[in-house]
XYZ file of C-alpha atoms in Angstrom:
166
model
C 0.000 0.000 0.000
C 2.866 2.491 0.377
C 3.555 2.207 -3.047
C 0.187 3.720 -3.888
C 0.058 6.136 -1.181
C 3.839 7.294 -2.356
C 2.039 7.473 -6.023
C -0.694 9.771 -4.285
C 1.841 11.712 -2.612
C 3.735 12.554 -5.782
C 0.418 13.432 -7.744
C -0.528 15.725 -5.048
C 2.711 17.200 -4.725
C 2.930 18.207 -8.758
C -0.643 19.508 -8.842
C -2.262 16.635 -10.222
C -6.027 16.528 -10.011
C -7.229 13.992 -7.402
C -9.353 12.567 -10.443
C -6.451 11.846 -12.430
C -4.798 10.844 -9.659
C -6.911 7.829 -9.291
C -7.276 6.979 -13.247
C -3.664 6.600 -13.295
C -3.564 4.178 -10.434
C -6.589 2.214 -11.538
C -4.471 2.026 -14.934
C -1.469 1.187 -13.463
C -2.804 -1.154 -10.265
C -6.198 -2.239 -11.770
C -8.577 -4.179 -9.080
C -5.423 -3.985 -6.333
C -6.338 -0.313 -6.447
C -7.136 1.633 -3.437
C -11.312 2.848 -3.489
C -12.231 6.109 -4.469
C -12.731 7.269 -1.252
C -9.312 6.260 -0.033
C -7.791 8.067 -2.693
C -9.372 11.214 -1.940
C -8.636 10.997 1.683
C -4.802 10.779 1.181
C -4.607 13.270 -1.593
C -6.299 15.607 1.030
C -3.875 14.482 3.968
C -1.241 15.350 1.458
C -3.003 18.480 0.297
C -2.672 20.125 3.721
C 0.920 19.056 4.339
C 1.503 15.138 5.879
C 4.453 14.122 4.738
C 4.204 10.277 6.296
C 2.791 7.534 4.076
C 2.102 5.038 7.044
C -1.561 5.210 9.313
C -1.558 6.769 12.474
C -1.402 4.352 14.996
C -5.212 3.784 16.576
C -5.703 4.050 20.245
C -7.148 1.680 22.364
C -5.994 -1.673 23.724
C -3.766 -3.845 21.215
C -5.056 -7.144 20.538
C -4.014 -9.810 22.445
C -5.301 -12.513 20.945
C -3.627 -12.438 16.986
C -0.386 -13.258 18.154
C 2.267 -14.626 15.847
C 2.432 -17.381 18.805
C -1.425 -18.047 18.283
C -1.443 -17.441 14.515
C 1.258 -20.213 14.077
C -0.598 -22.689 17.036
C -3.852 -22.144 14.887
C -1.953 -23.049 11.491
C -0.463 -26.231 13.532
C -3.831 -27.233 14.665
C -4.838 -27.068 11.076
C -2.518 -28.660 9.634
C -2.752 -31.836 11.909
C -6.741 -31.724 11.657
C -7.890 -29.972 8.427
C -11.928 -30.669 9.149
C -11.836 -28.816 12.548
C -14.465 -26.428 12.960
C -14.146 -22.636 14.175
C -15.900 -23.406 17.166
C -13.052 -26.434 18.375
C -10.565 -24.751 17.174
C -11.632 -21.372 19.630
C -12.348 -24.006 22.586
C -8.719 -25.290 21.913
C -6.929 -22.144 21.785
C -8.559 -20.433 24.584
C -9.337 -17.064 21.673
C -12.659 -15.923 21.184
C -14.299 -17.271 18.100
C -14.446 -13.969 16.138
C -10.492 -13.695 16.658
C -10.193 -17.031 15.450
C -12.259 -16.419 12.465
C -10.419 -13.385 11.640
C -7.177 -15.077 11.885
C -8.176 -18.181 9.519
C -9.227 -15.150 6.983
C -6.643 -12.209 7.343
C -3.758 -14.056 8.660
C -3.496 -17.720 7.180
C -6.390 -16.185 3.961
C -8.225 -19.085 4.331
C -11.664 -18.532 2.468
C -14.976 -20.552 2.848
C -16.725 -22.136 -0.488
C -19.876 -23.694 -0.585
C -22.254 -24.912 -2.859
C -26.141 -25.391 -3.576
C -26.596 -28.096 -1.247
C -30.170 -27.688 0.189
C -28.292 -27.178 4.162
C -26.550 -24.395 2.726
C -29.552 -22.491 1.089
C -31.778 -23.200 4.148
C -33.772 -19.898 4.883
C -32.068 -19.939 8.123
C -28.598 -20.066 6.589
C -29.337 -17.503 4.172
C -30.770 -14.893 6.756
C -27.888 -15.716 8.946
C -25.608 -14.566 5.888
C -26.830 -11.251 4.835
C -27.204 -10.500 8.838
C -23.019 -10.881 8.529
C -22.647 -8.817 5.466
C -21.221 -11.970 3.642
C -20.687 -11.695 0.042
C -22.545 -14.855 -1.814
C -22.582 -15.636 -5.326
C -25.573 -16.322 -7.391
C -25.061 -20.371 -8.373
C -27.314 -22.163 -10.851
C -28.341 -25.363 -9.811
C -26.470 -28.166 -10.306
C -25.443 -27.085 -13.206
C -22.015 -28.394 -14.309
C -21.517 -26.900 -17.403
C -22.349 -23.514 -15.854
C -20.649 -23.279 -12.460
C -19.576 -19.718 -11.299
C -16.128 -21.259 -9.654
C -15.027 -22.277 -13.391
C -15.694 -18.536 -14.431
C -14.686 -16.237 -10.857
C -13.159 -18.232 -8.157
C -10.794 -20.620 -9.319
C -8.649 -17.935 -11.645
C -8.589 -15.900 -7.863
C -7.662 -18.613 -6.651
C -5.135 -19.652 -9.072
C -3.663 -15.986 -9.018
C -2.609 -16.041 -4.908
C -1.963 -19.914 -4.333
C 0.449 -19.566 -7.979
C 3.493 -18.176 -5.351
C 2.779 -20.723 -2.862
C 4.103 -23.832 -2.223
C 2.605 -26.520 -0.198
């Protein structure tokens, strides 16, 4: 991200337009681009004179819980039992089940796929989905010659596991 906010920097600095600023780095950076709105709010930082690139450091108590100790305990755990749930793996750790969660995604970028089965589109499931803001994507059903993964996911997925070696 410094990268971009450096590119911001040197637009604002030369009198680029805050518009153009963020053509050029949707050109150059394409979806990896910063949003709109994060564009504008560094061009203004830089606009009245910060000269650091980094955040500010937020106040309030530092997380105890994602730990590089607990981050690489959670990967160990996973990597002796792959079909533990988020639930054991929070009652094993002694971390709170959000923290958990948000160390499987952030820190290890583990992602969850699912498909049409009929437990997974129960009403129930469904409700408890958009109540989390969780993105879905619209499946046909059962269709193999048609399946979203072939088209979206798997090229993602291909794109960050391509560095990786397991």
């Amino acid at each position: 991200m410094d990268s971009k906010l450096d590119c911001i920097k040197f637009c604002c600095k030369n009198e680029i337009k805050c518009s153009d600023t963020l053509k050029m780095l949707q050109k150059c950076y394409g979806d990896d681009t910063l949003s709109k709105t994060q564009v504008y709010q560094w061009y203004e930082r830089f606009k009245s004179g910060r000269e650091a690139v980094e955040d500010d450091a937020r106040p309030g108590r530092p997380s105890t819980s994602k730990t590089d100790e607990n981050v690489d305990e959670i990967r160990q755990l996973l990597i002796e039992n792959r079909k533990l749930t988020i639930r054991e793996i929070a009652e094993t750790t002694n971390i709170s089940f959000g923290s958990v969660q948000s160390i499987l995604r952030e820190d290890l970028g583990l992602i969850l796929h699912d498909d049409n089965a009929p437990s997974h589109n129960a009403l129930i499931i469904r409700e408890f989905l958009v109540k989390n803001n969780t993105n879905t994507i619209q499946q046909p059903p059962n269709s193999p010659d048609l399946a979203p993964c072939d088209f979206f996911l798997f090229d993602r997925l291909k794109k960050t596991t391509t560095r990786n070696s397991f």
